[in-house]
Amino acid sequence: ARTGTLAGFRNIISFDMGGTSTDVSVIYDGHPTITANATVAHQPVMIPMVAIHSIGAGGGSLASLDSVNALNVGPQSAGAEPGPVCYGRGGSQPTVTDANLVLGRVAPPAFLPGEMRLDEQSARNAIANAVGEPLGLDYVEASAGIIDIVNLKMSMAVRAITVQRGLDPKDFVMFAFGGAGPMHACWVAQELSIPRVVIPVAPGQFSALGILLSDIRHDFVRTAPAGPNSVSSDLLDSLFDEVSIEACEKLAAEGVGANQIVLMRSVDIRYVGQEYTVNVPAPAGEVTESVASDMQESFHTLHQRTYSHSSPEEPIELVNVRIAAMGRVSEVALPKIKTGSETPPSQACSAEVKIYFDAINGHIPCKVWDRDNLLAGNIVLGPAMIADLGATTIVPPGLTCRVDTHGSLLIDIPN
């Protein structure tokens, strides 16, 4: 949310693909989506948390054939040990990383950490034995099939948090990070007609930046008397005052100064007789009759956005009053990089590789751009590979990548 705001984006799909899972979430109008009805391993967790949808699809996800010879990818994973076959640590079953290596989509050895070397031949053999030969495919076709399936699974995960909740992916940009996210993001975005992919600086370590940017936070909730017309100014004012005192005392006990405290107020409202609620933001200050009326109207609007329908003529009831008590931490300034022309400097091109994109064009020669040497304003035309020590970004043919003032890569996806 913070990095997106700096880049001028407020509606964002967060796309984090790591070794074992892909985690996706929606940031709407600059704010992460919070839920009080999350599930973990199919168990309800009734505490406020960021609404994140996770699937078993990552670089270490295993490719295998089922009893009817259908190709599956994940949710089983090779994990860190032994890891993909190409790591040479004893892995024998092919993974997404092995398939990417065979297709030429992994950065050259100079960009791998700790002088790591990957065993491409072993990856080819594992894919051919486990997938290719049983299906009558060569190892390249089998590798492309593995990538197609994992991309489709990730597209369905993004669809679950957007289309299935009444949100149009065309209204968002995708922030892709994690060790594998920038390698797959453009295909997922193309599948869902997302107009732009943003690759932040250090995508492989991007989640760690969140720790530095996260405020101290405590969430407080009070259950309200249920019943029609319970969204009243008097009741809301009383409950908010009661919870605000407790929230400020809690933060003060942790050493948060009064000038660092921010209270974010909201209420859970539902239609009478419904089970599920919608969280409606509440403004600071006194809750007047006008404010209470505006919150009721906001409920109908948010219900429409969340569930694709609303019933303004039906009675509603207040369920919970919530306060997120924030203790602001010091701002972390994200540095700007040097500015250049549209043409990248010659020293930024470190090598040339051949990448397989589809069966029609086969392997296509592509420049490898060293991300550390790219300048703000540089434009990289696909097909291309942009490499750093944290992740590899693949720009497919026909796409254009621009470097912004903070070093993020902005890749435009044509409709």
Tab-separated table of C-alpha atoms in Angstrom:
chain	number	residue	atom	x	y	z
A	1	ALA	CA	0.000	0.000	0.000
A	2	ARG	CA	2.787	2.434	0.912
A	3	THR	CA	4.927	1.690	-2.138
A	4	GLY	CA	1.892	1.786	-4.391
A	5	THR	CA	0.923	5.221	-3.121
A	6	LEU	CA	4.420	6.515	-3.899
A	7	ALA	CA	4.078	5.147	-7.435
A	8	GLY	CA	0.655	6.767	-7.866
A	9	PHE	CA	-1.500	3.628	-7.463
A	10	ARG	CA	-4.210	3.065	-4.849
A	11	ASN	CA	-6.080	0.019	-6.192
A	12	ILE	CA	-3.630	-2.866	-6.062
A	13	ILE	CA	-3.618	-6.647	-6.276
A	14	SER	CA	-0.802	-7.911	-4.076
A	15	PHE	CA	0.769	-10.999	-5.662
A	16	ASP	CA	3.426	-12.790	-3.587
A	17	MET	CA	4.768	-16.003	-5.103
A	18	GLY	CA	7.424	-17.733	-3.045
A	19	GLY	CA	8.743	-21.251	-2.793
A	20	THR	CA	5.704	-23.063	-1.409
A	21	SER	CA	2.692	-20.799	-1.844
A	22	THR	CA	1.217	-17.834	-3.655
A	23	ASP	CA	-0.520	-15.268	-1.456
A	24	VAL	CA	-2.838	-12.696	-3.015
A	25	SER	CA	-4.751	-9.803	-1.505
A	26	VAL	CA	-6.608	-6.641	-2.492
A	27	ILE	CA	-5.565	-3.109	-1.552
A	28	TYR	CA	-8.502	-0.784	-2.239
A	29	ASP	CA	-8.118	2.996	-2.261
A	30	GLY	CA	-4.699	2.699	-0.632
A	31	HIS	CA	-5.781	0.467	2.260
A	32	PRO	CA	-5.289	-3.301	2.689
A	33	THR	CA	-8.519	-5.255	2.954
A	34	ILE	CA	-9.158	-6.377	6.543
A	35	THR	CA	-11.394	-9.278	7.477
A	36	ALA	CA	-12.733	-10.526	10.791
A	37	ASN	CA	-13.936	-13.794	9.242
A	38	ALA	CA	-10.710	-15.427	8.098
A	39	THR	CA	-10.035	-19.146	7.889
A	40	VAL	CA	-6.760	-20.983	8.408
A	41	ALA	CA	-6.670	-24.660	7.411
A	42	HIS	CA	-10.483	-24.501	7.111
A	43	GLN	CA	-10.812	-23.315	10.714
A	44	PRO	CA	-12.491	-19.949	11.459
A	45	VAL	CA	-10.264	-17.293	13.029
A	46	MET	CA	-12.485	-14.494	14.310
A	47	ILE	CA	-9.870	-11.777	14.757
A	48	PRO	CA	-9.080	-8.868	12.443
A	49	MET	CA	-6.357	-9.635	9.919
A	50	VAL	CA	-5.382	-8.735	6.390
A	51	ALA	CA	-7.587	-10.672	3.981
A	52	ILE	CA	-5.070	-12.917	2.199
A	53	HIS	CA	-5.975	-15.812	-0.076
A	54	SER	CA	-3.268	-18.492	-0.282
A	55	ILE	CA	-2.847	-21.462	-2.607
A	56	GLY	CA	-0.203	-24.172	-2.818
A	57	ALA	CA	1.600	-22.826	-5.873
A	58	GLY	CA	5.231	-21.763	-5.655
A	59	GLY	CA	8.656	-22.352	-7.122
A	60	GLY	CA	8.981	-25.600	-5.197
A	61	SER	CA	5.535	-26.969	-6.091
A	62	LEU	CA	5.782	-30.529	-7.386
A	63	ALA	CA	4.576	-31.583	-10.837
A	64	SER	CA	3.044	-35.046	-11.087
A	65	LEU	CA	0.522	-37.152	-12.976
A	66	ASP	CA	-2.578	-38.524	-11.283
A	67	SER	CA	-4.294	-41.868	-11.806
A	68	VAL	CA	-5.767	-40.790	-15.160
A	69	ASN	CA	-2.515	-39.207	-16.373
A	70	ALA	CA	-3.707	-35.641	-15.787
A	71	LEU	CA	-0.897	-33.205	-14.971
A	72	ASN	CA	-1.084	-31.599	-11.520
A	73	VAL	CA	1.144	-28.913	-10.001
A	74	GLY	CA	1.108	-28.548	-6.210
A	75	PRO	CA	-0.010	-28.228	-3.519
A	76	GLN	CA	2.758	-30.606	-2.448
A	77	SER	CA	6.145	-28.895	-2.372
A	78	ALA	CA	9.787	-29.894	-2.438
A	79	GLY	CA	10.378	-27.393	0.374
A	80	ALA	CA	13.778	-25.920	1.159
A	81	GLU	CA	15.275	-29.380	1.625
A	82	PRO	CA	15.797	-31.071	-0.739
A	83	GLY	CA	14.269	-28.359	-2.945
A	84	PRO	CA	13.949	-28.497	-6.747
A	85	VAL	CA	15.904	-31.114	-8.687
A	86	CYS	CA	18.162	-28.448	-10.216
A	87	TYR	CA	19.464	-27.467	-6.771
A	88	GLY	CA	21.346	-30.765	-6.617
A	89	ARG	CA	20.361	-31.490	-3.013
A	90	GLY	CA	18.653	-34.801	-3.571
A	91	GLY	CA	15.337	-33.727	-5.068
A	92	SER	CA	13.965	-36.186	-7.619
A	93	GLN	CA	10.478	-34.918	-8.513
A	94	PRO	CA	10.283	-31.950	-10.911
A	95	THR	CA	9.083	-28.561	-9.699
A	96	VAL	CA	7.996	-25.220	-11.125
A	97	THR	CA	11.548	-23.919	-10.704
A	98	ASP	CA	12.910	-26.836	-12.724
A	99	ALA	CA	10.440	-26.047	-15.507
A	100	ASN	CA	11.387	-22.361	-15.517
A	101	LEU	CA	15.059	-23.288	-15.740
A	102	VAL	CA	14.454	-25.586	-18.705
A	103	LEU	CA	12.515	-22.798	-20.473
A	104	GLY	CA	15.406	-20.379	-19.952
A	105	ARG	CA	13.540	-18.116	-17.530
A	106	VAL	CA	16.011	-18.251	-14.634
A	107	ALA	CA	18.743	-15.605	-14.407
A	108	PRO	CA	22.325	-16.527	-15.368
A	109	PRO	CA	24.658	-17.837	-12.610
A	110	ALA	CA	26.141	-14.368	-12.000
A	111	PHE	CA	22.843	-13.330	-10.382
A	112	LEU	CA	22.404	-16.406	-8.199
A	113	PRO	CA	23.267	-16.000	-4.495
A	114	GLY	CA	26.353	-17.557	-2.951
A	115	GLU	CA	27.917	-18.658	-6.239
A	116	MET	CA	25.060	-21.142	-6.616
A	117	ARG	CA	25.001	-23.322	-9.735
A	118	LEU	CA	21.887	-24.966	-11.138
A	119	ASP	CA	21.861	-28.423	-12.757
A	120	GLU	CA	19.715	-27.965	-15.864
A	121	GLN	CA	20.379	-31.417	-17.242
A	122	SER	CA	19.022	-33.091	-14.107
A	123	ALA	CA	15.940	-30.870	-14.295
A	124	ARG	CA	15.404	-31.897	-17.938
A	125	ASN	CA	15.735	-35.584	-17.070
A	126	ALA	CA	13.308	-35.350	-14.132
A	127	ILE	CA	10.662	-33.533	-16.208
A	128	ALA	CA	11.067	-35.919	-19.118
A	129	ASN	CA	10.766	-39.005	-16.879
A	130	ALA	CA	7.904	-37.848	-14.639
A	131	VAL	CA	5.824	-35.862	-17.122
A	132	GLY	CA	7.098	-35.855	-20.689
A	133	GLU	CA	7.437	-39.541	-21.541
A	134	PRO	CA	4.105	-40.660	-19.990
A	135	LEU	CA	2.293	-37.913	-21.940
A	136	GLY	CA	4.233	-38.282	-25.201
A	137	LEU	CA	5.848	-34.825	-24.875
A	138	ASP	CA	9.435	-33.691	-25.023
A	139	TYR	CA	10.912	-32.046	-21.945
A	140	VAL	CA	10.318	-28.493	-23.277
A	141	GLU	CA	6.634	-29.130	-24.006
A	142	ALA	CA	6.236	-30.764	-20.609
A	143	SER	CA	7.929	-27.810	-18.905
A	144	ALA	CA	5.643	-25.355	-20.713
A	145	GLY	CA	2.645	-27.398	-19.550
A	146	ILE	CA	3.792	-27.216	-15.936
A	147	ILE	CA	4.100	-23.427	-16.163
A	148	ASP	CA	0.722	-23.073	-17.897
A	149	ILE	CA	-0.995	-24.985	-15.109
A	150	VAL	CA	0.624	-23.081	-12.241
A	151	ASN	CA	-0.153	-19.761	-13.978
A	152	LEU	CA	-3.785	-20.811	-14.340
A	153	LYS	CA	-3.994	-21.786	-10.666
A	154	MET	CA	-2.625	-18.395	-9.642
A	155	SER	CA	-5.012	-16.625	-12.012
A	156	MET	CA	-7.911	-18.425	-10.348
A	157	ALA	CA	-6.642	-17.289	-6.942
A	158	VAL	CA	-6.630	-13.657	-8.085
A	159	ARG	CA	-10.071	-14.133	-9.619
A	160	ALA	CA	-11.329	-15.394	-6.235
A	161	ILE	CA	-10.456	-12.098	-4.515
A	162	THR	CA	-11.628	-9.851	-7.347
A	163	VAL	CA	-14.204	-11.132	-9.838
A	164	GLN	CA	-15.934	-13.381	-7.293
A	165	ARG	CA	-16.256	-10.378	-4.960
A	166	GLY	CA	-17.625	-8.013	-7.555
A	167	LEU	CA	-14.300	-6.304	-8.374
A	168	ASP	CA	-13.027	-5.866	-11.937
A	169	PRO	CA	-9.307	-6.718	-12.263
A	170	LYS	CA	-9.068	-4.041	-14.968
A	171	ASP	CA	-9.442	-1.433	-12.212
A	172	PHE	CA	-6.252	-2.590	-10.442
A	173	VAL	CA	-2.520	-2.879	-10.940
A	174	MET	CA	-0.672	-5.999	-9.820
A	175	PHE	CA	2.254	-5.689	-7.412
A	176	ALA	CA	4.332	-8.830	-7.950
A	177	PHE	CA	7.031	-9.871	-5.496
A	178	GLY	CA	8.479	-12.888	-3.748
A	179	GLY	CA	11.272	-14.925	-5.263
A	180	ALA	CA	9.108	-16.226	-8.118
A	181	GLY	CA	6.398	-13.567	-8.485
A	182	PRO	CA	8.124	-11.374	-11.114
A	183	MET	CA	8.761	-14.454	-13.252
A	184	HIS	CA	5.064	-15.299	-13.612
A	185	ALA	CA	3.202	-12.014	-13.060
A	186	CYS	CA	2.799	-10.917	-16.677
A	187	TRP	CA	1.055	-14.151	-17.683
A	188	VAL	CA	-1.346	-13.929	-14.739
A	189	ALA	CA	-2.065	-10.277	-15.565
A	190	GLN	CA	-2.685	-11.116	-19.226
A	191	GLU	CA	-5.115	-13.864	-18.254
A	192	LEU	CA	-7.187	-11.409	-16.169
A	193	SER	CA	-6.721	-8.260	-18.324
A	194	ILE	CA	-4.922	-6.433	-15.507
A	195	PRO	CA	-3.464	-3.369	-17.270
A	196	ARG	CA	-0.150	-3.022	-15.440
A	197	VAL	CA	2.316	-5.086	-13.412
A	198	VAL	CA	4.576	-3.359	-10.892
A	199	ILE	CA	7.770	-5.073	-9.700
A	200	PRO	CA	9.089	-3.226	-6.616
A	201	VAL	CA	12.751	-2.904	-5.740
A	202	ALA	CA	14.233	-6.066	-4.165
A	203	PRO	CA	11.122	-8.174	-4.841
A	204	GLY	CA	12.649	-11.257	-3.243
A	205	GLN	CA	12.983	-9.388	0.054
A	206	PHE	CA	10.006	-7.059	-0.362
A	207	SER	CA	7.971	-8.584	2.470
A	208	ALA	CA	10.697	-7.560	4.939
A	209	LEU	CA	10.029	-3.926	4.071
A	210	GLY	CA	6.565	-4.388	5.509
A	211	ILE	CA	8.056	-5.009	8.942
A	212	LEU	CA	9.765	-1.619	8.838
A	213	LEU	CA	6.602	0.132	7.642
A	214	SER	CA	4.141	-1.590	9.995
A	215	ASP	CA	2.700	0.427	12.851
A	216	ILE	CA	2.026	-0.881	16.345
A	217	ARG	CA	-1.585	-2.008	16.266
A	218	HIS	CA	-4.189	-3.299	18.697
A	219	ASP	CA	-7.758	-4.097	17.687
A	220	PHE	CA	-10.648	-3.621	20.073
A	221	VAL	CA	-14.237	-4.735	19.576
A	222	ARG	CA	-17.481	-4.356	21.488
A	223	THR	CA	-20.574	-6.355	20.656
A	224	ALA	CA	-23.554	-4.049	20.317
A	225	PRO	CA	-27.205	-4.721	21.166
A	226	ALA	CA	-28.717	-6.204	18.030
A	227	GLY	CA	-32.006	-5.238	16.510
A	228	PRO	CA	-33.495	-3.118	13.731
A	229	ASN	CA	-32.512	0.546	13.686
A	230	SER	CA	-29.649	-0.031	16.146
A	231	VAL	CA	-27.258	2.060	14.020
A	232	SER	CA	-28.047	5.170	16.076
A	233	SER	CA	-25.861	8.160	16.906
A	234	ASP	CA	-26.316	7.905	20.692
A	235	LEU	CA	-25.367	4.234	20.880
A	236	LEU	CA	-22.387	4.614	18.535
A	237	ASP	CA	-21.071	7.659	20.409
A	238	SER	CA	-21.276	5.853	23.751
A	239	LEU	CA	-19.555	2.691	22.562
A	240	PHE	CA	-16.802	4.530	20.671
A	241	ASP	CA	-15.985	6.654	23.746
A	242	GLU	CA	-15.769	3.568	25.945
A	243	VAL	CA	-13.475	1.668	23.583
A	244	SER	CA	-11.316	4.726	22.791
A	245	ILE	CA	-10.333	5.123	26.440
A	246	GLU	CA	-9.222	1.486	26.660
A	247	ALA	CA	-7.315	1.722	23.364
A	248	CYS	CA	-5.360	4.822	24.350
A	249	GLU	CA	-4.450	3.317	27.723
A	250	LYS	CA	-3.137	0.165	25.997
A	251	LEU	CA	-0.871	2.092	23.606
A	252	ALA	CA	0.342	4.429	26.370
A	253	ALA	CA	1.379	1.378	28.394
A	254	GLU	CA	3.603	0.362	25.449
A	255	GLY	CA	5.326	3.746	25.409
A	256	VAL	CA	3.457	5.269	22.494
A	257	GLY	CA	3.204	9.040	22.822
A	258	ALA	CA	-0.179	10.737	22.578
A	259	ASN	CA	0.842	12.488	19.346
A	260	GLN	CA	1.637	9.106	17.748
A	261	ILE	CA	-1.753	7.546	18.460
A	262	VAL	CA	-4.302	7.236	15.665
A	263	LEU	CA	-7.677	5.599	16.234
A	264	MET	CA	-9.404	4.105	13.191
A	265	ARG	CA	-13.067	3.466	13.911
A	266	SER	CA	-15.494	1.169	12.136
A	267	VAL	CA	-18.655	-0.833	12.710
A	268	ASP	CA	-19.940	-4.233	11.624
A	269	ILE	CA	-23.437	-3.998	10.171
A	270	ARG	CA	-25.673	-6.583	8.576
A	271	TYR	CA	-29.180	-6.922	7.234
A	272	VAL	CA	-31.546	-8.216	9.927
A	273	GLY	CA	-31.565	-12.010	9.737
A	274	GLN	CA	-28.247	-12.305	7.900
A	275	GLU	CA	-25.226	-14.147	9.276
A	276	TYR	CA	-22.404	-12.162	7.670
A	277	THR	CA	-21.547	-8.555	8.376
A	278	VAL	CA	-19.933	-5.760	6.371
A	279	ASN	CA	-17.333	-3.541	8.026
A	280	VAL	CA	-18.133	0.147	7.541
A	281	PRO	CA	-15.566	2.887	8.327
A	282	ALA	CA	-16.622	5.539	10.820
A	283	PRO	CA	-15.205	9.088	10.838
A	284	ALA	CA	-13.430	10.593	13.842
A	285	GLY	CA	-15.296	12.910	16.187
A	286	GLU	CA	-18.867	13.004	17.407
A	287	VAL	CA	-21.338	10.667	15.754
A	288	THR	CA	-24.243	12.899	14.806
A	289	GLU	CA	-27.505	11.787	13.246
A	290	SER	CA	-26.114	12.876	9.875
A	291	VAL	CA	-22.962	10.796	10.375
A	292	ALA	CA	-25.009	7.749	11.404
A	293	SER	CA	-27.171	8.161	8.305
A	294	ASP	CA	-24.087	8.365	6.066
A	295	MET	CA	-22.734	5.153	7.616
A	296	GLN	CA	-25.992	3.363	6.853
A	297	GLU	CA	-25.745	4.456	3.216
A	298	SER	CA	-22.110	3.330	3.128
A	299	PHE	CA	-23.185	-0.108	4.334
A	300	HIS	CA	-25.459	-0.607	1.326
A	301	THR	CA	-22.704	0.564	-1.047
A	302	LEU	CA	-20.088	-1.730	0.520
A	303	HIS	CA	-22.524	-4.649	0.571
A	304	GLN	CA	-23.036	-4.168	-3.163
A	305	ARG	CA	-19.261	-4.090	-3.732
A	306	THR	CA	-18.640	-7.159	-1.551
A	307	TYR	CA	-21.536	-9.409	-2.527
A	308	SER	CA	-22.706	-7.828	-5.817
A	309	HIS	CA	-26.139	-7.015	-4.398
A	310	SER	CA	-27.790	-4.830	-1.769
A	311	SER	CA	-31.286	-4.172	-0.383
A	312	PRO	CA	-31.534	-0.548	0.810
A	313	GLU	CA	-35.201	-1.034	1.700
A	314	GLU	CA	-34.422	-3.839	4.200
A	315	PRO	CA	-33.796	-3.117	7.926
A	316	ILE	CA	-30.201	-3.265	9.154
A	317	GLU	CA	-28.634	-3.812	12.567
A	318	LEU	CA	-25.405	-2.968	14.359
A	319	VAL	CA	-23.357	-6.007	15.417
A	320	ASN	CA	-19.936	-4.745	16.547
A	321	VAL	CA	-18.095	-1.503	17.156
A	322	ARG	CA	-14.376	-1.694	16.324
A	323	ILE	CA	-11.347	0.496	16.924
A	324	ALA	CA	-7.937	-0.175	15.394
A	325	ALA	CA	-5.550	1.652	17.704
A	326	MET	CA	-2.403	2.581	15.787
A	327	GLY	CA	0.911	3.686	17.232
A	328	ARG	CA	2.677	5.322	14.313
A	329	VAL	CA	6.317	4.358	13.719
A	330	SER	CA	8.906	6.602	12.120
A	331	GLU	CA	8.557	7.002	8.379
A	332	VAL	CA	10.910	4.976	6.197
A	333	ALA	CA	12.021	7.033	3.222
A	334	LEU	CA	12.317	5.045	-0.003
A	335	PRO	CA	15.238	6.468	-1.992
A	336	LYS	CA	15.010	7.621	-5.568
A	337	ILE	CA	17.423	6.332	-8.206
A	338	LYS	CA	19.371	8.260	-10.824
A	339	THR	CA	17.473	9.425	-13.894
A	340	GLY	CA	18.462	8.538	-17.449
A	341	SER	CA	16.998	8.622	-20.938
A	342	GLU	CA	14.529	6.151	-22.440
A	343	THR	CA	17.451	4.083	-23.765
A	344	PRO	CA	19.089	2.040	-20.979
A	345	PRO	CA	22.873	2.450	-20.542
A	346	SER	CA	24.914	-0.080	-22.466
A	347	GLN	CA	26.496	-1.487	-19.284
A	348	ALA	CA	23.029	-2.490	-18.046
A	349	CYS	CA	22.875	-5.259	-20.674
A	350	SER	CA	24.957	-8.070	-19.196
A	351	ALA	CA	24.220	-11.052	-21.444
A	352	GLU	CA	21.875	-12.640	-23.945
A	353	VAL	CA	19.868	-15.811	-23.385
A	354	LYS	CA	17.216	-17.800	-25.230
A	355	ILE	CA	13.803	-18.013	-23.554
A	356	TYR	CA	10.956	-20.297	-24.573
A	357	PHE	CA	7.624	-18.413	-24.646
A	358	ASP	CA	5.290	-20.556	-26.750
A	359	ALA	CA	5.184	-23.424	-29.221
A	360	ILE	CA	4.861	-21.107	-32.237
A	361	ASN	CA	8.018	-19.056	-31.653
A	362	GLY	CA	10.040	-21.528	-29.608
A	363	HIS	CA	13.164	-20.130	-27.943
A	364	ILE	CA	13.671	-16.405	-28.616
A	365	PRO	CA	16.965	-14.535	-28.064
A	366	CYS	CA	16.520	-12.048	-25.203
A	367	LYS	CA	18.751	-9.473	-23.570
A	368	VAL	CA	19.505	-9.844	-19.866
A	369	TRP	CA	19.325	-6.474	-18.102
A	370	ASP	CA	21.107	-5.926	-14.807
A	371	ARG	CA	18.481	-4.173	-12.724
A	372	ASP	CA	21.076	-2.444	-10.551
A	373	ASN	CA	22.325	-0.546	-13.624
A	374	LEU	CA	18.944	0.578	-14.946
A	375	LEU	CA	18.002	4.243	-14.473
A	376	ALA	CA	14.697	5.999	-13.885
A	377	GLY	CA	13.003	6.632	-17.215
A	378	ASN	CA	14.686	3.701	-18.986
A	379	ILE	CA	12.413	1.618	-21.201
A	380	VAL	CA	12.997	-2.102	-21.782
A	381	LEU	CA	11.106	-3.773	-24.611
A	382	GLY	CA	10.038	-7.392	-24.399
A	383	PRO	CA	11.043	-10.074	-24.827
A	384	ALA	CA	13.577	-9.468	-22.076
A	385	MET	CA	14.900	-10.691	-18.754
A	386	ILE	CA	15.616	-8.227	-15.922
A	387	ALA	CA	17.754	-9.836	-13.238
A	388	ASP	CA	18.851	-8.970	-9.730
A	389	LEU	CA	19.989	-10.988	-6.726
A	390	GLY	CA	16.455	-11.322	-5.350
A	391	ALA	CA	14.339	-12.373	-8.304
A	392	THR	CA	14.109	-12.637	-12.086
A	393	THR	CA	11.593	-10.540	-14.004
A	394	ILE	CA	10.430	-11.851	-17.378
A	395	VAL	CA	8.967	-9.373	-19.880
A	396	PRO	CA	7.140	-11.366	-22.600
A	397	PRO	CA	7.158	-10.333	-26.269
A	398	GLY	CA	5.100	-7.263	-27.091
A	399	LEU	CA	5.185	-5.802	-23.580
A	400	THR	CA	6.961	-2.628	-22.473
A	401	CYS	CA	8.702	-2.072	-19.139
A	402	ARG	CA	9.522	1.366	-17.725
A	403	VAL	CA	11.651	2.147	-14.652
A	404	ASP	CA	10.084	4.688	-12.269
A	405	THR	CA	11.794	7.202	-9.970
A	406	HIS	CA	12.064	4.751	-7.069
A	407	GLY	CA	13.391	1.907	-9.228
A	408	SER	CA	10.145	-0.039	-9.567
A	409	LEU	CA	9.507	-1.760	-12.888
A	410	LEU	CA	6.201	-0.811	-14.537
A	411	ILE	CA	5.128	-3.307	-17.192
A	412	ASP	CA	2.155	-2.369	-19.355
A	413	ILE	CA	-0.201	-5.186	-20.377
A	414	PRO	CA	-2.084	-4.388	-23.639
A	415	ASN	CA	-5.749	-5.314	-23.751
